Short mmCIF file of N, CA and C in Angstrom, two decimals:
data_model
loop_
_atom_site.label_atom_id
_atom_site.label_comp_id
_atom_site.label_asym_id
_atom_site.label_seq_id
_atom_site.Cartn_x
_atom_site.Cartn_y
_atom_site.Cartn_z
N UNK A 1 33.84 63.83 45.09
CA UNK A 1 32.58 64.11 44.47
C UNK A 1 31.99 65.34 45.15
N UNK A 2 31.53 66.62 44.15
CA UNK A 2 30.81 67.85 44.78
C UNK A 2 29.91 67.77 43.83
N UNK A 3 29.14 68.37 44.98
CA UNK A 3 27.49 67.97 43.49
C UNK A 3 26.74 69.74 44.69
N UNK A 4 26.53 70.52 44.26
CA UNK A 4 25.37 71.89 44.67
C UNK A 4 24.04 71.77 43.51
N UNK A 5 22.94 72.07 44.70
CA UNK A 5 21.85 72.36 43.84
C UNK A 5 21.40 73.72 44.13
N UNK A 6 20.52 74.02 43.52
CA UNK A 6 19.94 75.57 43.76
C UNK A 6 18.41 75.19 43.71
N UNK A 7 17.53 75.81 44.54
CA UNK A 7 16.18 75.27 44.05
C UNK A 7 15.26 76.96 44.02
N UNK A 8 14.61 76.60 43.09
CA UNK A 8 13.48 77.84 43.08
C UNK A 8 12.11 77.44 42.56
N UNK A 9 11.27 77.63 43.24
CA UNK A 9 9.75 77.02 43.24
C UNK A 9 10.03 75.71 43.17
N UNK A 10 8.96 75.00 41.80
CA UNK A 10 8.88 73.88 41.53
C UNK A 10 10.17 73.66 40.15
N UNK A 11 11.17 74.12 40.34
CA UNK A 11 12.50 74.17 39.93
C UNK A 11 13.68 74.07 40.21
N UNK A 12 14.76 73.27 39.52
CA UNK A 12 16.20 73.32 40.41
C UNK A 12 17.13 73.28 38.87
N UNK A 13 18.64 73.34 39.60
CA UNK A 13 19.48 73.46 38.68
C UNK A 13 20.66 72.80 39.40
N UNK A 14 21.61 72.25 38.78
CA UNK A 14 22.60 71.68 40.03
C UNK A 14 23.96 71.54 38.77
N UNK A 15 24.90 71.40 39.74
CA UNK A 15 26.31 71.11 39.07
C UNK A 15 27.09 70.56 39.70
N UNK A 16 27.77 69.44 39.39
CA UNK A 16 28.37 68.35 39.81
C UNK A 16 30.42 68.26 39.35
N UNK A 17 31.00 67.71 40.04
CA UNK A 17 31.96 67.75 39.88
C UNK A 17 32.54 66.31 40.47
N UNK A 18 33.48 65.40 40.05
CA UNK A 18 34.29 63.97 40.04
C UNK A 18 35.19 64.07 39.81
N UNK A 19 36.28 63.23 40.62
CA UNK A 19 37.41 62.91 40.31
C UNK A 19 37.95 61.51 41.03
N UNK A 20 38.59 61.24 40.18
CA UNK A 20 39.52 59.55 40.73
C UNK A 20 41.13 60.07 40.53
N UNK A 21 41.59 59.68 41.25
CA UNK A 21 43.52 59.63 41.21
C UNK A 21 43.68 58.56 42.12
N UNK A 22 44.12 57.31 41.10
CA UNK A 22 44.38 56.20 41.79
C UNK A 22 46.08 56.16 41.73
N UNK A 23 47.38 55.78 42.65
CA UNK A 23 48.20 55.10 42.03
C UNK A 23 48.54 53.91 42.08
N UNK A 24 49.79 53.19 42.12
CA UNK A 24 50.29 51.69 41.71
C UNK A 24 50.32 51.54 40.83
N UNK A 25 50.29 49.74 40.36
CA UNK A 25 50.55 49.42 38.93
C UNK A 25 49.56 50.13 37.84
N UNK A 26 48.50 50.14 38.34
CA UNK A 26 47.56 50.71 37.21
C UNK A 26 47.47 51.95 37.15
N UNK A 27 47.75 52.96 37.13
CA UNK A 27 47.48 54.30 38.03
C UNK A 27 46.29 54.85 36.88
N UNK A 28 45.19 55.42 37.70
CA UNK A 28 43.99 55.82 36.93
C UNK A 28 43.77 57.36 37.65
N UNK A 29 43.61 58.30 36.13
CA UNK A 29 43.07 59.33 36.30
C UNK A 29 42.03 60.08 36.20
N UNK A 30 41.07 61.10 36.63
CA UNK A 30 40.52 61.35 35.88
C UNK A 30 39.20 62.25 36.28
N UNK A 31 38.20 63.60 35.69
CA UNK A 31 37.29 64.16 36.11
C UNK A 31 36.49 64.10 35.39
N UNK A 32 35.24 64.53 35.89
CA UNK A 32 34.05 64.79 35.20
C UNK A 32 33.30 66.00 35.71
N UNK A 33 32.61 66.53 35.01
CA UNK A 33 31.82 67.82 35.40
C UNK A 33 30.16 67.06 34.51
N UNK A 34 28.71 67.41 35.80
CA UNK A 34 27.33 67.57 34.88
C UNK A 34 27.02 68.82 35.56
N UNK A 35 25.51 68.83 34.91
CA UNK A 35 24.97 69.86 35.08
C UNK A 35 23.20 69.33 34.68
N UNK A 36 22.45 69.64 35.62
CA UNK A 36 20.93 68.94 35.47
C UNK A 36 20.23 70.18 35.18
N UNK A 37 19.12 69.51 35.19
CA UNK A 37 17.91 70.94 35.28
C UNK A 37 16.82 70.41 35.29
N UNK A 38 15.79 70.50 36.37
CA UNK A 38 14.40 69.83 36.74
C UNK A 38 13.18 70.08 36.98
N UNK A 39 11.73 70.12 36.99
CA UNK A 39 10.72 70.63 37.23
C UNK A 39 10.21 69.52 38.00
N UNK A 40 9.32 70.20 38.90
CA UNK A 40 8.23 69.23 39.54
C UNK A 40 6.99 69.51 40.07
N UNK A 41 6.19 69.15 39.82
CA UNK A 41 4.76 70.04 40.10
C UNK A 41 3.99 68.56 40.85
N UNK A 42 3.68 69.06 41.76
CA UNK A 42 2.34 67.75 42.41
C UNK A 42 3.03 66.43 42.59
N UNK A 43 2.80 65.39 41.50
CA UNK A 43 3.65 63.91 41.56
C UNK A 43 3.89 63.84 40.57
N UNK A 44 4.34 64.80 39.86
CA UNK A 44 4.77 64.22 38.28
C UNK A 44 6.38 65.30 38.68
N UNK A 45 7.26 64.83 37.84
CA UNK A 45 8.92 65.50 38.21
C UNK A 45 9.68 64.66 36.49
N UNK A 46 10.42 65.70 36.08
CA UNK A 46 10.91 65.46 34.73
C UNK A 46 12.44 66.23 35.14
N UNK A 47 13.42 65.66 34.42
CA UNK A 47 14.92 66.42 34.63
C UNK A 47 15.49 66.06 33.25
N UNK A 48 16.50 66.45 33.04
CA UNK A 48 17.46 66.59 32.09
C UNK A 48 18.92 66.68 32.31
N UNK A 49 20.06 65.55 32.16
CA UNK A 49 21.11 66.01 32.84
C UNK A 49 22.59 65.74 31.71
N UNK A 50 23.42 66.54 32.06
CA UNK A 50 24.48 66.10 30.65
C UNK A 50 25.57 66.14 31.58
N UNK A 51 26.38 65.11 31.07
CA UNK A 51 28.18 65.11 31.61
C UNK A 51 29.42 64.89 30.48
N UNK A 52 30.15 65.74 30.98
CA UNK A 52 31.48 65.85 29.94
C UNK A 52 32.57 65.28 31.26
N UNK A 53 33.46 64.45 30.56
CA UNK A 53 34.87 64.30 31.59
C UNK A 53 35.53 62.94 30.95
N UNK A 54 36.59 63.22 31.56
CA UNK A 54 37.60 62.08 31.18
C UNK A 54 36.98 60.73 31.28
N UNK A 55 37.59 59.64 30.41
CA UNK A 55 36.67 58.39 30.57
C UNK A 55 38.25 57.59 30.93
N UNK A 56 38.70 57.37 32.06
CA UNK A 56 40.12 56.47 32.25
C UNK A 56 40.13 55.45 31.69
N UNK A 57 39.21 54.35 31.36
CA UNK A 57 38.96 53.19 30.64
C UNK A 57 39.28 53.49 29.12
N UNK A 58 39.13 54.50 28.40
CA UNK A 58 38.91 54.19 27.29
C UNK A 58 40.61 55.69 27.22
N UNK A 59 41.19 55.95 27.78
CA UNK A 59 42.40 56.39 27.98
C UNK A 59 43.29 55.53 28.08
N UNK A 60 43.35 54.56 28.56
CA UNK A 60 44.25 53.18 29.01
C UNK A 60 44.10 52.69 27.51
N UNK A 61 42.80 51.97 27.46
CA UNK A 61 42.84 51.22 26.22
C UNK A 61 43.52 51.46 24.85
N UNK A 62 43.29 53.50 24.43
CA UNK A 62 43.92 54.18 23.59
C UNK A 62 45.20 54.34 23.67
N UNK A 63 45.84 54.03 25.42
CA UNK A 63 47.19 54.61 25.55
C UNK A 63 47.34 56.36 24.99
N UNK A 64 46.39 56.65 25.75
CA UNK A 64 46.02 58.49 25.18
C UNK A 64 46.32 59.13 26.39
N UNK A 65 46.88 60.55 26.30
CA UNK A 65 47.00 61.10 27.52
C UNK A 65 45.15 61.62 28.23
N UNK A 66 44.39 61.59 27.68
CA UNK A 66 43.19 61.92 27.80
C UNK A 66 42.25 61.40 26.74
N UNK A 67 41.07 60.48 27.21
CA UNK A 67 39.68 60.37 26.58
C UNK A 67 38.48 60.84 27.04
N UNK A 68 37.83 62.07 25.79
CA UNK A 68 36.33 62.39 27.10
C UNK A 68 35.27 61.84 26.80
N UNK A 69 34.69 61.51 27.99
CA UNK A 69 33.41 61.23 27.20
C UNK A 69 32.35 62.03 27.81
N UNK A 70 30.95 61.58 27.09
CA UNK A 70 30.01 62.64 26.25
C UNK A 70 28.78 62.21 26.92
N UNK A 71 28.08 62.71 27.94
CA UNK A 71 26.76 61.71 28.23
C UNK A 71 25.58 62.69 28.20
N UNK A 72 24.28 62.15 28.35
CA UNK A 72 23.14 63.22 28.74
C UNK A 72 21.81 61.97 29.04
N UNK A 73 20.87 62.29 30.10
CA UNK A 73 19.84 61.53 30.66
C UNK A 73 18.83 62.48 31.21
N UNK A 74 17.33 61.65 30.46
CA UNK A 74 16.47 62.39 31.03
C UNK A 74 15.76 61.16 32.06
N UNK A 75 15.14 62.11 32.82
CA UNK A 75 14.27 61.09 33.37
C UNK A 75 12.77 61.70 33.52
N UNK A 76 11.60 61.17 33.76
CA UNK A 76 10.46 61.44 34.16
C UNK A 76 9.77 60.47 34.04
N UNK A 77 9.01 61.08 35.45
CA UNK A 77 7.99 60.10 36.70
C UNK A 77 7.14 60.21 37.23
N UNK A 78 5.71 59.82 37.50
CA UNK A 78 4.40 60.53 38.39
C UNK A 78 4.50 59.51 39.08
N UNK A 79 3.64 59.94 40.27
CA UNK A 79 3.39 58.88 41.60
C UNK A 79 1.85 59.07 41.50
N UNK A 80 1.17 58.02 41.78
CA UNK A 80 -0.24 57.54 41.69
C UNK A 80 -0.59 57.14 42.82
N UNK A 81 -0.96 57.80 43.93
CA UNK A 81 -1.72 57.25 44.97
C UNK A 81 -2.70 56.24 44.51
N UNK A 82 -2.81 54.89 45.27
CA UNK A 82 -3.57 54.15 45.31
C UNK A 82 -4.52 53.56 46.51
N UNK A 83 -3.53 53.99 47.58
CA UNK A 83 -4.05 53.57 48.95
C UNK A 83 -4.65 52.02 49.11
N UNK A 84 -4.12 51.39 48.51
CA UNK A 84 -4.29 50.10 48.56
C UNK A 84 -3.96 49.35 49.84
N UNK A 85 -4.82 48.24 50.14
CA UNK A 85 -4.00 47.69 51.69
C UNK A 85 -2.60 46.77 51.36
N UNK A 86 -2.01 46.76 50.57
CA UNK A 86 -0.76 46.48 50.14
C UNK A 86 0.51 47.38 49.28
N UNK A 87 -0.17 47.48 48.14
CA UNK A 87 0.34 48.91 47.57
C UNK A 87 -0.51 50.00 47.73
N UNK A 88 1.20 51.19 48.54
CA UNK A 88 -0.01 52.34 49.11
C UNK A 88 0.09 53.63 47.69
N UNK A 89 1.65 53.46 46.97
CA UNK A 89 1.49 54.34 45.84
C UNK A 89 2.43 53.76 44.17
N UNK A 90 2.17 53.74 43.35
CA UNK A 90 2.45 53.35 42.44
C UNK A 90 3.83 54.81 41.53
N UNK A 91 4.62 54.21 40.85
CA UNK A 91 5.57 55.77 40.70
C UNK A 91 5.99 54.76 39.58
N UNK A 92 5.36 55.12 37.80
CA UNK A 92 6.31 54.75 37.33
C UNK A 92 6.90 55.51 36.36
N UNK A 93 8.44 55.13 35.80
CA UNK A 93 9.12 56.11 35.09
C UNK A 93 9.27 55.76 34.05
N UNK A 94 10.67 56.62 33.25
CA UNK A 94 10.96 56.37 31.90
C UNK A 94 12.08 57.47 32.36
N UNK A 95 13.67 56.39 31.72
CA UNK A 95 14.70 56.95 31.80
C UNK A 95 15.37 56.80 30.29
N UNK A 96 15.65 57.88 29.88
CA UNK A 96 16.58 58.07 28.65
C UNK A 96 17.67 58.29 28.81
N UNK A 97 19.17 57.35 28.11
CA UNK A 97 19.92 57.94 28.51
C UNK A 97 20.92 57.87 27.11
N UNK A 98 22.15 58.43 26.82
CA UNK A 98 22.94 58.42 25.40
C UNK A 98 24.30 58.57 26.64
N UNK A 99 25.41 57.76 26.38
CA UNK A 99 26.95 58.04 26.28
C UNK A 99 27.77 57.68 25.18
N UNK A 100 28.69 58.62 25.14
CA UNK A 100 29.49 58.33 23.82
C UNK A 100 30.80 58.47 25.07
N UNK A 101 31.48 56.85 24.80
CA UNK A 101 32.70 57.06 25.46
C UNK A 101 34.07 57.85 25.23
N UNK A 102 33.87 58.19 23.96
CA UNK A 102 35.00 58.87 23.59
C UNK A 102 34.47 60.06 22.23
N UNK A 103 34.34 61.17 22.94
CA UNK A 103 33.58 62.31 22.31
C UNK A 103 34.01 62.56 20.55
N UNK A 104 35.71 61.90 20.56
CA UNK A 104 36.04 62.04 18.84
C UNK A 104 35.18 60.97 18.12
N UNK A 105 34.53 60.02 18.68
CA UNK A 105 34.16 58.99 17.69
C UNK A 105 32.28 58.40 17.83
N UNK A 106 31.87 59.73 18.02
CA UNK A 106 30.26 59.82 18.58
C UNK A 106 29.52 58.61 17.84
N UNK A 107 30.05 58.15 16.68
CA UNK A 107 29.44 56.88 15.81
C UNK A 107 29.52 55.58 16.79
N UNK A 108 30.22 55.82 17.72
CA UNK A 108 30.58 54.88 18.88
C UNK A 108 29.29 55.38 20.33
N UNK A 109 28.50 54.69 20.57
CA UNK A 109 28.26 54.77 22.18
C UNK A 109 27.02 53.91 21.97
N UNK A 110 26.44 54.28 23.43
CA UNK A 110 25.20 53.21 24.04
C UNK A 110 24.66 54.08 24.35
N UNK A 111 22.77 53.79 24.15
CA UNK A 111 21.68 54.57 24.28
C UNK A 111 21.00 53.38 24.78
N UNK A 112 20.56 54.12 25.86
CA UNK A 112 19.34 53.41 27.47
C UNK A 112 18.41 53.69 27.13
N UNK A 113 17.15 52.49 27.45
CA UNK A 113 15.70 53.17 27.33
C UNK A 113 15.12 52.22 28.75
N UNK A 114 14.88 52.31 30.10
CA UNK A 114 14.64 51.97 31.17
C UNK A 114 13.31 52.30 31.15
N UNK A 115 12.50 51.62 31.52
CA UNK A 115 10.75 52.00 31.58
C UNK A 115 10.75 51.35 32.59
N UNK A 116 10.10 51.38 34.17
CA UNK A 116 9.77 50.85 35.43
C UNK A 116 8.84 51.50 35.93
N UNK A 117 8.98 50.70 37.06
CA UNK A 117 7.70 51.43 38.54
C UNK A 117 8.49 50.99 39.65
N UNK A 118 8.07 52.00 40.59
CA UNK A 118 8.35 51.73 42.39
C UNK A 118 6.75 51.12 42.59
N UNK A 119 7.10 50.42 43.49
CA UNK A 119 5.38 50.00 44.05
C UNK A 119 6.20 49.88 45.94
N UNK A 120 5.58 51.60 46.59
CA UNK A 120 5.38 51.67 47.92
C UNK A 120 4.94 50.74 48.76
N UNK A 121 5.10 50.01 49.50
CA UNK A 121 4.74 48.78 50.15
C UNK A 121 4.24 49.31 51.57
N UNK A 122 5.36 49.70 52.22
CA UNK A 122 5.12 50.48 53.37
C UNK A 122 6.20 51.67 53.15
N UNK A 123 5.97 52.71 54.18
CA UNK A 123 6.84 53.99 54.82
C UNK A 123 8.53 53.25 54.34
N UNK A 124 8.79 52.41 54.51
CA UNK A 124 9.67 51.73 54.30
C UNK A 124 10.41 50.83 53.30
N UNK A 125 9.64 50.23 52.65
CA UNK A 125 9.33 48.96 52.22
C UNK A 125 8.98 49.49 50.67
N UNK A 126 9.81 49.30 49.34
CA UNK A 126 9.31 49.37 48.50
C UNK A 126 10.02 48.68 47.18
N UNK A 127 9.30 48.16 46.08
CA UNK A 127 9.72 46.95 45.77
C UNK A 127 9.70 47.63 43.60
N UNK A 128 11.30 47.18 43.10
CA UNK A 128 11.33 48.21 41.72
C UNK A 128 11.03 47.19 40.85
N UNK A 129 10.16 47.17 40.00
CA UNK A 129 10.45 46.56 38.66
C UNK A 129 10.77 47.00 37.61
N UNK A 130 11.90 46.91 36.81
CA UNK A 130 12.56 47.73 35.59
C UNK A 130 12.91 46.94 34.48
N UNK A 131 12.22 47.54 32.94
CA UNK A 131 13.17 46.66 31.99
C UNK A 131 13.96 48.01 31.86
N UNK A 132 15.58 47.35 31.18
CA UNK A 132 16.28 47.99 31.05
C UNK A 132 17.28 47.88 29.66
N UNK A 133 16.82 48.55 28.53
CA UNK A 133 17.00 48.03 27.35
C UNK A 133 18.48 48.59 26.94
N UNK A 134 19.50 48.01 26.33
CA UNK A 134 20.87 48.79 25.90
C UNK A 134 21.38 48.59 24.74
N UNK A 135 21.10 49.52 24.11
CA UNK A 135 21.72 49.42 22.64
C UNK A 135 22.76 49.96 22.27
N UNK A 136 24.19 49.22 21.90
CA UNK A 136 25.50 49.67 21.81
C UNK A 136 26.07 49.53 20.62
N UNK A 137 26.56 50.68 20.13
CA UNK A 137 27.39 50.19 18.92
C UNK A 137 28.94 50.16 19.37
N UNK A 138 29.61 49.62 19.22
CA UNK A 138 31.10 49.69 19.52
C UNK A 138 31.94 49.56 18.20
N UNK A 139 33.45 49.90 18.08
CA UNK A 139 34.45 49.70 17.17
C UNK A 139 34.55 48.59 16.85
N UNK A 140 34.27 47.50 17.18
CA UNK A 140 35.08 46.41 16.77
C UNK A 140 33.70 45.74 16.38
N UNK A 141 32.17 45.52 16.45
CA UNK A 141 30.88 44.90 16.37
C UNK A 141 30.37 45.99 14.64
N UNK A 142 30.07 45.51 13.84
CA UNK A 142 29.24 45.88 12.52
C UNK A 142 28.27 46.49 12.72
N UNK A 143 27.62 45.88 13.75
CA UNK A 143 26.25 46.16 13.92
C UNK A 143 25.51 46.61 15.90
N UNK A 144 25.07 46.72 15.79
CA UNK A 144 24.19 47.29 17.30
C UNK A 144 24.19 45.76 18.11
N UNK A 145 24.47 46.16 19.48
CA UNK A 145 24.26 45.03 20.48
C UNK A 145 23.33 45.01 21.32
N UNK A 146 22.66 44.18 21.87
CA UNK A 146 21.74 44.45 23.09
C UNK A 146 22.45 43.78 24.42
N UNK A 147 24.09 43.55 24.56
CA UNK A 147 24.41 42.98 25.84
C UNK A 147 24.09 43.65 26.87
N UNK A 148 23.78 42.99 27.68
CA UNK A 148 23.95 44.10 29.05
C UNK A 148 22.11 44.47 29.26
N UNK A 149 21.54 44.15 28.55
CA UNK A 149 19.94 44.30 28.30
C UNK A 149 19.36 43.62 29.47
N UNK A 150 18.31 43.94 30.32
CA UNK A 150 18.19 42.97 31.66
C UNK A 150 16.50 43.63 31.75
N UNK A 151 15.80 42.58 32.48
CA UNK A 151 14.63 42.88 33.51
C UNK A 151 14.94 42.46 34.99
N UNK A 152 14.57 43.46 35.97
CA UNK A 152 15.33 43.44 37.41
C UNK A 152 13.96 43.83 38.05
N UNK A 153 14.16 42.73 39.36
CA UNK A 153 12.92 43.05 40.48
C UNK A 153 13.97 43.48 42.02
N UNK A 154 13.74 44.34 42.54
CA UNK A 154 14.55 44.99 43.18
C UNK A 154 13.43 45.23 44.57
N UNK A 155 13.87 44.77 45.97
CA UNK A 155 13.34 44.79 47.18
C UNK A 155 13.83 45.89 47.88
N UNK A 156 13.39 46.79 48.28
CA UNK A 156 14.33 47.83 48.65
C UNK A 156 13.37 48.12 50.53
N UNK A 157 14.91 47.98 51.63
CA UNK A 157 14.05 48.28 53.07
C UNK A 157 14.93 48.86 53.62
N UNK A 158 14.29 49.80 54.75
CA UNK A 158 15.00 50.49 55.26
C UNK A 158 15.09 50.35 56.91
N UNK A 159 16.25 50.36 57.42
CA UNK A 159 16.10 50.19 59.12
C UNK A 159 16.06 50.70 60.16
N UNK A 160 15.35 51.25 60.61
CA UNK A 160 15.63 52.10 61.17
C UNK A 160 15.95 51.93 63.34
#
């Protein structure tokens, strides 16, 4: 994994690069290349990011010498000082995201809609709540799925 960013003012740009080469019985191949682009001013920060690269899962399954797939995610977020004697800042987001696992058959993929908050506890200490909505169409289903659809409370500490 190589990932460079470049930053200028309240601006950045970055490009990323992946790869897996597994062998044995299963042997899995495979890269990916993104590329982001972000603003951030004060406590509010918005990005935009897209990836093209091999999808090994859906190469196996095809028995294809290569499957690519197709992704792109935005995100944006403000942080809300509160100074509270428990919660000291509030940060919540909204993540968009679209993959198409296999770029020939774009009528095929899953689109994310994640809406949450961080709630700062301490310097340390901060605790996520996220719904996380997934809507999939696949080859073999008629119609749209919501598997994989979840609400998650997430404790997050650090040790120092």
């Amino acid at each position: 994994l190589v990932r460079g960013s470049y930053h200028f003012g309240k601006t950045w740009f970055s490009l990323g690069y992946a790869m897996i080469d597994r062998a044995g019985d299963d042997p899995v191949s495979g890269s990916a290349v993104s590329a982001d682009f972000g603003w951030r001013k004060d406590d509010f920060e918005t990005s935009v990011e897209l990836l093209y690269g091999t999808n090994p899962d859906e190469t196996i399954l095809h028995n294809d010498s290569a499957v690519y797939a197709l992704g792109v995610k935005s995100l944006t977020k403000i942080n809300f000082h509160v100074g509270g004697d428990f919660v000291e800042d509030i940060e919540p987001y909204l993540l968009a995201s679209y993959i198409a696992p296999d770029d020939e058959y774009l009528e095929y993929h899953v689109a994310e809609l994640q809406i949450g908050a961080n709630f700062y506890i301490q310097e340390d200490v901060y605790m996520r709540l996220r719904l996380n909505g997934l809507l999939s169409k696949e080859a073999y289903n008629d119609s749209y799925q919501t598997y994989g659809s979840s609400l998650t409370i997430e404790i997050f500490s650090r040790f120092r």
